[in-house]
CSV table of N, CA and C in Angstrom, one decimal:
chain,number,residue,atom,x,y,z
A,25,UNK,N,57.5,111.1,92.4
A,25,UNK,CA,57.5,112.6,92.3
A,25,UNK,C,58.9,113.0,92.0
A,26,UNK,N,59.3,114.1,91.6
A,26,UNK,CA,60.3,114.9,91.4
A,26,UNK,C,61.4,114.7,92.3
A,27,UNK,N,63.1,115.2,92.4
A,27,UNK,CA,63.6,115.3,93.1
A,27,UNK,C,64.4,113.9,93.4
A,28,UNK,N,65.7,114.3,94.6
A,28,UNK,CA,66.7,112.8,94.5
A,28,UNK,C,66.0,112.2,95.0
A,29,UNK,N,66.7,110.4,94.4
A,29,UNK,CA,66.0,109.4,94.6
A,29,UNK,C,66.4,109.1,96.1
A,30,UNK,N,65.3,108.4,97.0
A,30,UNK,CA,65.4,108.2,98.0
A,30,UNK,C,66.7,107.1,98.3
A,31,UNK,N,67.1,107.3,99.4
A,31,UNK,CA,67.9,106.4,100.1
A,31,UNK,C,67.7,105.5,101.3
A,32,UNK,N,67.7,104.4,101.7
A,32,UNK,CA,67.2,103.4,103.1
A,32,UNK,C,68.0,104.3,103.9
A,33,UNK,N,69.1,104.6,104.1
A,33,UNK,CA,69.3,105.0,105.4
A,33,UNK,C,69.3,106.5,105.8
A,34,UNK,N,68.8,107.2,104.7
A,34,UNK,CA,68.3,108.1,105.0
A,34,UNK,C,67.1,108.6,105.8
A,35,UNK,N,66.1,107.4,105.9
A,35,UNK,CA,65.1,107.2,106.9
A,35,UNK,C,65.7,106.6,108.4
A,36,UNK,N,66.8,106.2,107.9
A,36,UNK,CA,67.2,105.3,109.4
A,36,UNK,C,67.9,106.9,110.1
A,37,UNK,N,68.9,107.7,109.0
A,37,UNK,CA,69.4,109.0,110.0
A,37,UNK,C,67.9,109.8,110.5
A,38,UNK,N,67.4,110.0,110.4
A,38,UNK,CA,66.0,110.5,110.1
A,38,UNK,C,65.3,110.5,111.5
A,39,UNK,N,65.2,108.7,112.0
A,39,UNK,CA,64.1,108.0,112.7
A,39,UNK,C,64.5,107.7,113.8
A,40,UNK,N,66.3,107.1,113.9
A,40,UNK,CA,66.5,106.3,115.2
A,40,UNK,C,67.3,106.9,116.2
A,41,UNK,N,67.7,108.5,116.4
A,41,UNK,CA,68.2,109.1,117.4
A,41,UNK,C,68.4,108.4,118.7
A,42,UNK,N,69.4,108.0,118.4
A,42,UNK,CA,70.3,106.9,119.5
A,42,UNK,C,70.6,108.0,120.4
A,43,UNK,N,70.6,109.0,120.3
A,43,UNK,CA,71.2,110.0,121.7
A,43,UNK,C,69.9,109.9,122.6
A,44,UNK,N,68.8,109.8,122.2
A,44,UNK,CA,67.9,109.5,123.5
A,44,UNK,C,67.7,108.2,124.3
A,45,UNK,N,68.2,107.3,123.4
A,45,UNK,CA,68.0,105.9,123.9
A,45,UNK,C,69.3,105.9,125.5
A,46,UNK,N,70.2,106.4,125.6
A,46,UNK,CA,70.8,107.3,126.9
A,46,UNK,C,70.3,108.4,127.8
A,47,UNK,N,69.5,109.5,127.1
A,47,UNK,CA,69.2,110.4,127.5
A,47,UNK,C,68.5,110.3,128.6
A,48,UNK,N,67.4,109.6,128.4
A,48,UNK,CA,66.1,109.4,129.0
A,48,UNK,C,66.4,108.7,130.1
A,49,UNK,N,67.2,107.5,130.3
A,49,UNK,CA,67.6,107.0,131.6
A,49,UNK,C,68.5,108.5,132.5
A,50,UNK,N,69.3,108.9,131.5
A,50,UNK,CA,70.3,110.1,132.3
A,50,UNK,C,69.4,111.5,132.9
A,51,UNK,N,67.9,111.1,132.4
A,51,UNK,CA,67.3,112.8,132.5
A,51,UNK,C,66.4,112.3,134.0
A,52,UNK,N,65.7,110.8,133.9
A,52,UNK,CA,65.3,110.1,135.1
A,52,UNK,C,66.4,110.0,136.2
A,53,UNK,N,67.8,110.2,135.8
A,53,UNK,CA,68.8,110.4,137.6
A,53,UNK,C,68.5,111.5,137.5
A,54,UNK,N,68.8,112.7,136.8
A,54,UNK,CA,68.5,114.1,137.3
A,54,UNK,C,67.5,114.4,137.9
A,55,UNK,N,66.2,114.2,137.6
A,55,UNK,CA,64.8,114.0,137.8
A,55,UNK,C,65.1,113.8,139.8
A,56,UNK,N,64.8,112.6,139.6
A,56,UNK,CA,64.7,111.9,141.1
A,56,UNK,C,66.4,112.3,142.0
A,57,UNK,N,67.4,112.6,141.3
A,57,UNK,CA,68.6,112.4,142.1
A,57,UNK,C,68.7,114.4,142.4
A,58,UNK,N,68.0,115.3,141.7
A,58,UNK,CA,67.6,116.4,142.2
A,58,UNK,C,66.5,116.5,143.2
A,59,UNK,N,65.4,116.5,142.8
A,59,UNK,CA,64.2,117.0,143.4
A,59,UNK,C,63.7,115.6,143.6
A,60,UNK,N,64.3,114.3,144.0
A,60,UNK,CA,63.0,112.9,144.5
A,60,UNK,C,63.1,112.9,146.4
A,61,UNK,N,63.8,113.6,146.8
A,61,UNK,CA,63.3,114.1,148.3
A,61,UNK,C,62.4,114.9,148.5
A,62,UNK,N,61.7,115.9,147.3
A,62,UNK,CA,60.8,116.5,148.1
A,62,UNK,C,59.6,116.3,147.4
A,63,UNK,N,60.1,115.0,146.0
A,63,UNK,CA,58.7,114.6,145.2
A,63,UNK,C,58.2,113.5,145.9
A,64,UNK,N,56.7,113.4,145.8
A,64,UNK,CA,55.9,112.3,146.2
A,64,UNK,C,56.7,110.6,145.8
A,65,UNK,N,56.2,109.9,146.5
A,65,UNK,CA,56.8,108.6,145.8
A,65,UNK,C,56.5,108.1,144.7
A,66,UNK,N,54.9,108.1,144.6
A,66,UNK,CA,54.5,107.7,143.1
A,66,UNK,C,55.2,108.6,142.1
A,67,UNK,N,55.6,110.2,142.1
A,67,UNK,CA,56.2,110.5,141.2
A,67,UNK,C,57.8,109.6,140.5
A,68,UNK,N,58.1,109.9,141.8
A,68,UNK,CA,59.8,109.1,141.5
A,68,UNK,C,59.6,107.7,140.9
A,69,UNK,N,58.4,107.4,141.9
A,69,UNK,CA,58.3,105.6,140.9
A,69,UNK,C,57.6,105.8,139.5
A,70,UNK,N,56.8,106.8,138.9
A,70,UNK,CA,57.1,106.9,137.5
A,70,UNK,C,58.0,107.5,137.2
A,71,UNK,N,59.1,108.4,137.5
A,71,UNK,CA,60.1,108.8,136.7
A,71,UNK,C,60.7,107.7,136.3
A,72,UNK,N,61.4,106.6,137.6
A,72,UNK,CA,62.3,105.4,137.5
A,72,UNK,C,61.8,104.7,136.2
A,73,UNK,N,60.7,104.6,136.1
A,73,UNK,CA,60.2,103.4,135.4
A,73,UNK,C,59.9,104.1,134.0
A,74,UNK,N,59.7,105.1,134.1
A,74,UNK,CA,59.1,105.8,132.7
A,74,UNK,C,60.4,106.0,131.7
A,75,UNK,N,61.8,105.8,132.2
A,75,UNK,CA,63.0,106.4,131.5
A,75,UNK,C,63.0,105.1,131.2
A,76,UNK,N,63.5,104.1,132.0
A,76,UNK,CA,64.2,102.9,131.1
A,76,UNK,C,62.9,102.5,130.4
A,77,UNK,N,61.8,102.4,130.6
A,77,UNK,CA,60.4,101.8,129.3
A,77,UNK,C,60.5,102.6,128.0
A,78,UNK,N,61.0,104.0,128.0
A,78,UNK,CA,61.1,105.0,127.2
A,78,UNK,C,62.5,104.7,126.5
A,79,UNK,N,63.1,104.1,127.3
A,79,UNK,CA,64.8,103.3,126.2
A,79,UNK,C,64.3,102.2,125.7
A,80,UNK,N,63.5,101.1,126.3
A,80,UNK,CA,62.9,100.3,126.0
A,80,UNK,C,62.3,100.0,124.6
A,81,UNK,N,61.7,101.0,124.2
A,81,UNK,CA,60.4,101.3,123.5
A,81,UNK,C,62.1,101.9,122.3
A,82,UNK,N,62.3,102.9,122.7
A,82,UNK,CA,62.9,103.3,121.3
A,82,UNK,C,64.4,102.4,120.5
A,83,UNK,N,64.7,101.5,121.7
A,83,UNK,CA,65.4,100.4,121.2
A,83,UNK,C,64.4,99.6,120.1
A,84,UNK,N,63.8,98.9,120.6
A,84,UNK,CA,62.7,98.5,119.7
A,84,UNK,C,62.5,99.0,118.6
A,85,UNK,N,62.0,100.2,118.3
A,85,UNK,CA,61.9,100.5,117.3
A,85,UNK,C,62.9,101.3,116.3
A,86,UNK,N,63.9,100.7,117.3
A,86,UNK,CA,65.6,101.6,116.4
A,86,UNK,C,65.5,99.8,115.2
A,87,UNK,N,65.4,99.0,116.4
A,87,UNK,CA,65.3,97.8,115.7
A,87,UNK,C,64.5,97.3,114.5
A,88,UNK,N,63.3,97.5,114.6
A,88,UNK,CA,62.6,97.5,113.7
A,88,UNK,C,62.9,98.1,112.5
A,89,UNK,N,63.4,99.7,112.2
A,89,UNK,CA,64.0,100.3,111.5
A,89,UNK,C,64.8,99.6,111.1
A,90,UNK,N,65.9,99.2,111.5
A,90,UNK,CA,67.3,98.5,111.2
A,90,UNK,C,66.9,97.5,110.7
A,91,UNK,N,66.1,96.6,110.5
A,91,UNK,CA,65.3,95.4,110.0
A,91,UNK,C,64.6,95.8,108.6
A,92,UNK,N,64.0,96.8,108.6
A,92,UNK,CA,63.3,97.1,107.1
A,92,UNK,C,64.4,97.4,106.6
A,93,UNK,N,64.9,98.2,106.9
A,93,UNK,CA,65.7,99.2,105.9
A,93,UNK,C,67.4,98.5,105.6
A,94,UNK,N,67.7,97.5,106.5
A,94,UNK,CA,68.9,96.5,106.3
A,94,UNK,C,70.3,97.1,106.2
A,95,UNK,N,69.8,98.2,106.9
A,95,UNK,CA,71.3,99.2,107.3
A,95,UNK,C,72.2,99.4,108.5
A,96,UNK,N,72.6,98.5,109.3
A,96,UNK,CA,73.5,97.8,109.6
A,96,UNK,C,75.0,97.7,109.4
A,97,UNK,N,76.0,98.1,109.8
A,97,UNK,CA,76.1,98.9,110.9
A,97,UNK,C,76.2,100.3,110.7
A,98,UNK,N,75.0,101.2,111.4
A,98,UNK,CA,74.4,102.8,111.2
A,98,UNK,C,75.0,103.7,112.4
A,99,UNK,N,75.9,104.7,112.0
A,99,UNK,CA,76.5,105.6,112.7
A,99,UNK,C,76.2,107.2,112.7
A,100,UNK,N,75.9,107.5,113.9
A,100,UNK,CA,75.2,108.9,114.5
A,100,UNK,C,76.6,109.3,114.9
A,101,UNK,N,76.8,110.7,114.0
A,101,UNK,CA,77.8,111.6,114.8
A,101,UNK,C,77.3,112.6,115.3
A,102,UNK,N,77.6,113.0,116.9
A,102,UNK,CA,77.1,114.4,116.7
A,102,UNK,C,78.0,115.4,117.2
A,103,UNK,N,79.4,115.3,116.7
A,103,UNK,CA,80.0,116.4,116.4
A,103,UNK,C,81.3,116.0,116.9
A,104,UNK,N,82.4,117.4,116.8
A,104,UNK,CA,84.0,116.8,116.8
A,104,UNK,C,84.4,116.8,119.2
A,105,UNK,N,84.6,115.6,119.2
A,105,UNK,CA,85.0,115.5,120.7
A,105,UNK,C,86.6,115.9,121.1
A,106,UNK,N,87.5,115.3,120.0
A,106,UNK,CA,88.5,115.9,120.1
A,106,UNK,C,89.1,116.2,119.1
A,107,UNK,N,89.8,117.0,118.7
A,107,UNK,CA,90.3,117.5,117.1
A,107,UNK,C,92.1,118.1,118.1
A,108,UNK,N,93.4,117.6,118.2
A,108,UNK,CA,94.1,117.9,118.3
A,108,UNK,C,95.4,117.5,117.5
A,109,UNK,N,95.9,118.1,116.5
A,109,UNK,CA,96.7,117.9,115.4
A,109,UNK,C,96.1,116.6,114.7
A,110,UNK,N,97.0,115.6,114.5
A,110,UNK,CA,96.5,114.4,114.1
A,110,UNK,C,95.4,113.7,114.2
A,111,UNK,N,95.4,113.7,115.7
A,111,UNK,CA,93.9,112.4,116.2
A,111,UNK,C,92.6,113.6,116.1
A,112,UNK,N,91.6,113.0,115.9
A,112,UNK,CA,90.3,113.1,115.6
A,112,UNK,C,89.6,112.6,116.4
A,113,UNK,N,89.0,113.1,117.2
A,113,UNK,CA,87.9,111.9,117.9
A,113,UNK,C,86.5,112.1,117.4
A,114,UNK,N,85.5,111.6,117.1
A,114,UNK,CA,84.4,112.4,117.4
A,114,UNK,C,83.1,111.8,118.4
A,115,UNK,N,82.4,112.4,118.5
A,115,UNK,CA,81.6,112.1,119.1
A,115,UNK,C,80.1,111.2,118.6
A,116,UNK,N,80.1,109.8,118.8
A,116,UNK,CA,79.0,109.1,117.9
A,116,UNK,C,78.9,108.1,118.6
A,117,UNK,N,77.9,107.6,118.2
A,117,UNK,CA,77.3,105.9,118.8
A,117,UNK,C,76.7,105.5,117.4
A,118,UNK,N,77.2,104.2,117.7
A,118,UNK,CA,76.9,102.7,116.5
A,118,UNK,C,76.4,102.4,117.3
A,119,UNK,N,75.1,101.7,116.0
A,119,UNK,CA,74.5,100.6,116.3
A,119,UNK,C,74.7,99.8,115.3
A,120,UNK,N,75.5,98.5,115.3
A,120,UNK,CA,75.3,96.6,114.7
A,120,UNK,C,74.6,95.8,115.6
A,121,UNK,N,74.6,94.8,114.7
A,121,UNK,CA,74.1,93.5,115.4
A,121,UNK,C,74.2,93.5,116.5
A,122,UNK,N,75.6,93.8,117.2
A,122,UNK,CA,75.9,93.1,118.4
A,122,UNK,C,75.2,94.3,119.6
A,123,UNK,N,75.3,95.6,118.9
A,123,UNK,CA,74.9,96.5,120.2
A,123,UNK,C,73.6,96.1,120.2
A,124,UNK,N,73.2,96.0,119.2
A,124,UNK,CA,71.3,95.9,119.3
A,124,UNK,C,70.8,95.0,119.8
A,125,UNK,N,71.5,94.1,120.0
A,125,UNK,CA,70.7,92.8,121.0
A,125,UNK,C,71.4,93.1,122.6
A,126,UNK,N,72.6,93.7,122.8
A,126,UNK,CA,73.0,94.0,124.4
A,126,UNK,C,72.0,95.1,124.8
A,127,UNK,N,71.6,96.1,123.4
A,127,UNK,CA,70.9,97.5,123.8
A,127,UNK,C,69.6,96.6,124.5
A,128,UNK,N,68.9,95.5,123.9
A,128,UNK,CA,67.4,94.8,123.8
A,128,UNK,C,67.9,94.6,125.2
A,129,UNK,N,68.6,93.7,126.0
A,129,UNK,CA,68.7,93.4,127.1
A,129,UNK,C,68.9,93.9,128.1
A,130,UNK,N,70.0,94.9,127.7
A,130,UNK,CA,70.7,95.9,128.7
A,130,UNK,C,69.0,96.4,129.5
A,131,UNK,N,68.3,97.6,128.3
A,131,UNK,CA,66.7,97.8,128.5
A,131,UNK,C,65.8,97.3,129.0
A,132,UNK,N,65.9,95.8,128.3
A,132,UNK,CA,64.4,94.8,128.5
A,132,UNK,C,64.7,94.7,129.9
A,133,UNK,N,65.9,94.1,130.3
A,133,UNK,CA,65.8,93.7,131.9
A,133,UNK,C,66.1,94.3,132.7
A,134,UNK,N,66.9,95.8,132.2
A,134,UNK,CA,67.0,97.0,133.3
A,134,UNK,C,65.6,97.4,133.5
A,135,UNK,N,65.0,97.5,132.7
A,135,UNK,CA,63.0,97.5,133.1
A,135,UNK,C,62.3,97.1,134.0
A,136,UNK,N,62.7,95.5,134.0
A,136,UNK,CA,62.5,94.8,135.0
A,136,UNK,C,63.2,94.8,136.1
A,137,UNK,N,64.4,95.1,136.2
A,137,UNK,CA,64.5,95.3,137.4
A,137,UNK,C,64.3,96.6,138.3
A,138,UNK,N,64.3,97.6,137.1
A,138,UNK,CA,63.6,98.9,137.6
A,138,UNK,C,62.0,98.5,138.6
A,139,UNK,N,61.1,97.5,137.8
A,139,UNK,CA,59.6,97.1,138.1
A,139,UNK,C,60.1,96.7,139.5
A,140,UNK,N,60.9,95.7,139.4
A,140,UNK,CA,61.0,94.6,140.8
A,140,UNK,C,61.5,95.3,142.3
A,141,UNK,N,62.5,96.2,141.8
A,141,UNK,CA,62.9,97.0,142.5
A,141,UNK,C,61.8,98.2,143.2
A,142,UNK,N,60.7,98.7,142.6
A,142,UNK,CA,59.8,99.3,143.2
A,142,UNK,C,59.1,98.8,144.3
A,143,UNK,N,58.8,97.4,144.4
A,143,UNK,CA,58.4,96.2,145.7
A,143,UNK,C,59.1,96.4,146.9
A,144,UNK,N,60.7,95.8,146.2
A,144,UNK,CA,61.9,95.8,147.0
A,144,UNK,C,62.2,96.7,148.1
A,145,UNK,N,62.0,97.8,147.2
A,145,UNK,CA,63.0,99.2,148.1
A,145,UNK,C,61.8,99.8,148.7
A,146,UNK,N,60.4,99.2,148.8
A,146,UNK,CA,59.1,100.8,148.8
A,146,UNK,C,59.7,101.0,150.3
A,147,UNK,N,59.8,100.8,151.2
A,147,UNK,CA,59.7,100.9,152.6
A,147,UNK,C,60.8,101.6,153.3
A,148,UNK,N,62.4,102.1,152.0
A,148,UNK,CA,63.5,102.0,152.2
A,148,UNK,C,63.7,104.0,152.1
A,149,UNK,N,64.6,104.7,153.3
A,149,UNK,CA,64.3,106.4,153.2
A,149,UNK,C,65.1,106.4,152.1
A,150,UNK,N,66.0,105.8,151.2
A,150,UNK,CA,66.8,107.1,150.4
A,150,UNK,C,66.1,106.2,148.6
A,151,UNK,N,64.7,105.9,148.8
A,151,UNK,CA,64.2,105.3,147.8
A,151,UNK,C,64.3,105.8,146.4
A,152,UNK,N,64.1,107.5,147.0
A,152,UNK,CA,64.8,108.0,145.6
A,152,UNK,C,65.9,107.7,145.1
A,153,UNK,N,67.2,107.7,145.8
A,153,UNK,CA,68.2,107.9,145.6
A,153,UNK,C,68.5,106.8,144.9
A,154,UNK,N,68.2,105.5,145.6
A,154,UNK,CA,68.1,104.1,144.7
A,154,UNK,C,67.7,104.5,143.4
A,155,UNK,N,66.6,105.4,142.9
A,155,UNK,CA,66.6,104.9,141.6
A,155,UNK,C,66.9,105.8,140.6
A,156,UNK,N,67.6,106.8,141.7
A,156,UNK,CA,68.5,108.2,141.1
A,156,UNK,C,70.0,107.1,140.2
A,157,UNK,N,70.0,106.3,141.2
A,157,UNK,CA,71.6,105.3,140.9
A,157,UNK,C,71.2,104.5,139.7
A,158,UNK,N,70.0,103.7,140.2
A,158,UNK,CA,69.7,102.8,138.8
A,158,UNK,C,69.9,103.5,137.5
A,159,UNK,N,68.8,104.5,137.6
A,159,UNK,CA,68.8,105.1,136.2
A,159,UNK,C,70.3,105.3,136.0
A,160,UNK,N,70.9,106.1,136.4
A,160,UNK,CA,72.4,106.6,136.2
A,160,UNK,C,73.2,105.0,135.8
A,161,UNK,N,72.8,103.9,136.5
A,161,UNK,CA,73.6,102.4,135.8
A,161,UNK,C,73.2,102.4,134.3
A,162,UNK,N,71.8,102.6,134.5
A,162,UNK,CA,71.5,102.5,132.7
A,162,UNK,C,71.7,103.1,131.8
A,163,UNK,N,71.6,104.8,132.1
A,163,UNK,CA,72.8,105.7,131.2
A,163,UNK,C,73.9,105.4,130.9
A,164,UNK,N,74.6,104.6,131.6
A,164,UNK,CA,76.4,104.8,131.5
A,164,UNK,C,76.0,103.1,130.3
A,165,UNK,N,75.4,102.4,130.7
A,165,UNK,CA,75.9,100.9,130.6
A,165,UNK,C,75.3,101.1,129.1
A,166,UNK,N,74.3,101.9,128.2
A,166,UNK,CA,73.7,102.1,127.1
A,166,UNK,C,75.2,103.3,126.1
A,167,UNK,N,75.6,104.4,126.8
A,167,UNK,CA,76.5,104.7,126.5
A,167,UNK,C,78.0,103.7,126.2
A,168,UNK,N,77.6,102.8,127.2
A,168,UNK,CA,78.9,101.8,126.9
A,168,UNK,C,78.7,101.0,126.0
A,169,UNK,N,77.4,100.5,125.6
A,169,UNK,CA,77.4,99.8,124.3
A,169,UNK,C,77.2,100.4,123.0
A,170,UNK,N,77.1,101.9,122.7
A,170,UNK,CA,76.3,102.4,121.9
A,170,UNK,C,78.0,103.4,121.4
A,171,UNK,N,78.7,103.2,122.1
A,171,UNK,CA,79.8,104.7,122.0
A,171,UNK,C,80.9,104.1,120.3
A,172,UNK,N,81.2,105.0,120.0
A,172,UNK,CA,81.6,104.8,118.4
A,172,UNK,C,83.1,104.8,118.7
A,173,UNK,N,83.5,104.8,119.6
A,173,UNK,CA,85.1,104.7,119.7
A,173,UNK,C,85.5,104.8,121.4
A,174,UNK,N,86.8,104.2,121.5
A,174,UNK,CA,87.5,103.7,122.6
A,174,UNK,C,87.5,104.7,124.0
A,175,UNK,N,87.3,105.7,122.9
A,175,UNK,CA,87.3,106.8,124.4
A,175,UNK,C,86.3,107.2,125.1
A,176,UNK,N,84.8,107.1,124.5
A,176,UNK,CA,83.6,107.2,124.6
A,176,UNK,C,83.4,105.8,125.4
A,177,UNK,N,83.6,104.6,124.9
A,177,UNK,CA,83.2,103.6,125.5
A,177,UNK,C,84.0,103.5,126.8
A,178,UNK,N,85.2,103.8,127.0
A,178,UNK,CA,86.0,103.7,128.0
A,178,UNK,C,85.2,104.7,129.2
A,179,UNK,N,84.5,106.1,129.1
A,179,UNK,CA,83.3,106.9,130.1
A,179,UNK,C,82.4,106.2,130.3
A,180,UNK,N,81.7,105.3,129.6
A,180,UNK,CA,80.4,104.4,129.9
A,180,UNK,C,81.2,103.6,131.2
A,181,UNK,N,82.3,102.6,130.8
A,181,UNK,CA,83.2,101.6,131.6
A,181,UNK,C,83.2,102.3,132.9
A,182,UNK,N,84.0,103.5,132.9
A,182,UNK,CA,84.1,104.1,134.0
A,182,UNK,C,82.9,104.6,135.1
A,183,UNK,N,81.4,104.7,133.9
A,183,UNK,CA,80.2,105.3,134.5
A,183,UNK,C,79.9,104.3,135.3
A,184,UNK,N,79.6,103.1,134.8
A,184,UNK,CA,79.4,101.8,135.3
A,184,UNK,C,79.8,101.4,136.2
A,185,UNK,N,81.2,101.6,136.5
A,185,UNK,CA,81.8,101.2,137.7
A,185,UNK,C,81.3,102.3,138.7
A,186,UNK,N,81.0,103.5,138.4
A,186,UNK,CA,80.4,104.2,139.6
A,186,UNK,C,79.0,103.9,139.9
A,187,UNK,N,78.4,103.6,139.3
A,187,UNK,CA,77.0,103.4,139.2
A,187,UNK,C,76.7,102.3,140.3
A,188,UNK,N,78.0,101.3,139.6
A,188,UNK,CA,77.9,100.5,140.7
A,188,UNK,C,78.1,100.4,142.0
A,189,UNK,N,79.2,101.4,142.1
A,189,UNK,CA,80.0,102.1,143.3
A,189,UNK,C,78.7,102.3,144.5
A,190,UNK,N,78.1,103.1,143.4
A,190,UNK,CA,77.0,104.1,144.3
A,190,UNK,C,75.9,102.8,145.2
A,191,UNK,N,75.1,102.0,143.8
A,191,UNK,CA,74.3,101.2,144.4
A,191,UNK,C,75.0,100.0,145.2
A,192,UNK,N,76.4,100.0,145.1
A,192,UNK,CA,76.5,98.9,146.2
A,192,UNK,C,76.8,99.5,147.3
A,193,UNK,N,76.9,101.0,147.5
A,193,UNK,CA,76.5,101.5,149.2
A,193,UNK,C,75.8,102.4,149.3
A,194,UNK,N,74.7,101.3,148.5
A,194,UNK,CA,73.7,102.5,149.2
A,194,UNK,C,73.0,102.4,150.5
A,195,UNK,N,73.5,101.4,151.1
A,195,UNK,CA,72.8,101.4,152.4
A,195,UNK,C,74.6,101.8,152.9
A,196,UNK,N,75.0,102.7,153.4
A,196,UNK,CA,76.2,103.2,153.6
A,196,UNK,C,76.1,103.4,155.4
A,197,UNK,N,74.8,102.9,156.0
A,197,UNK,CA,74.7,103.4,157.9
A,197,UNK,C,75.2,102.0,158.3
């Protein structure tokens, strides 16, 4: 048909919105780390589990994309972070090789341990709260592999270390 000729990564800007592959873990702490004291349990235990499966799934198929289309390494900007005289920051996340297989794992086994952890903690009062933390580990630690420059990745580093902060007291009595 008519009109410019297609481009491969034009389907890849298109398809793999790496800002949710974060989102979704970060919207599951809000979720549960707001309202999971006065939601039922089964809700919180699908929110927990429904965010990292939902990173899960769109890692996968960021993957798959990046396999047909053989566009590698693909950068998502979404807009200027710092602009002050000289330096430029912006705001983006890469995905190469290397992130896409930490992204696969970070996901695949934060899943699972989101699963395992449902057994673990069911009997425990701040159950929400546990998986208010988890998810919030997964946000930061997906931002830490996914961020397009030093300063972005250095907030993930930082998130992480709270994340962990949080879940290693969470039994704080």
């Amino acid at each position: 048909a008519g009109g410019r000729p297609h481009r491969p990564d034009e389907t890849m800007n298109e398809n793999l919105h790496l800002w949710l592959i974060p989102l979704l873990p970060f919207a599951g702490f809000l979720l549960n780390g707001l309202l999971g004291r006065r939601l039922p349990k089964a809700i919180v235990t699908s929110v927990a589990l429904l965010a990292p499966l939902a990173s899960l799934l769109l890692v996968l198929s960021a993957s798959r994309l990046a396999f047909q289309s053989g566009s590698l390494p693909h950068v998502e900007t979404f807009g200027n972070w710092i602009n002050a005289g000289m330096l430029h920051i912006d705001f983006s996340f890469v995905l190469d090789q290397l992130s896409l297989v930490m992204l696969l794992v970070i996901t695949g086994v934060g899943f699972l341990i989101h699963i395992y952890s449902v057994g673990y903690m069911h009997e425990e009062e701040g159950y929400w709260r546990y998986f208010a933390y988890l998810n919030l580990f997964l946000f930061f630690m997906t931002v830490l592999v996914l961020a397009g420059n030093a300063l972005l990745m250095f907030v993930g580093w930082e998130g992480v270390g709270l994340a962990s902060y949080l879940l290693i007291g969470f039994w704080f009595q």
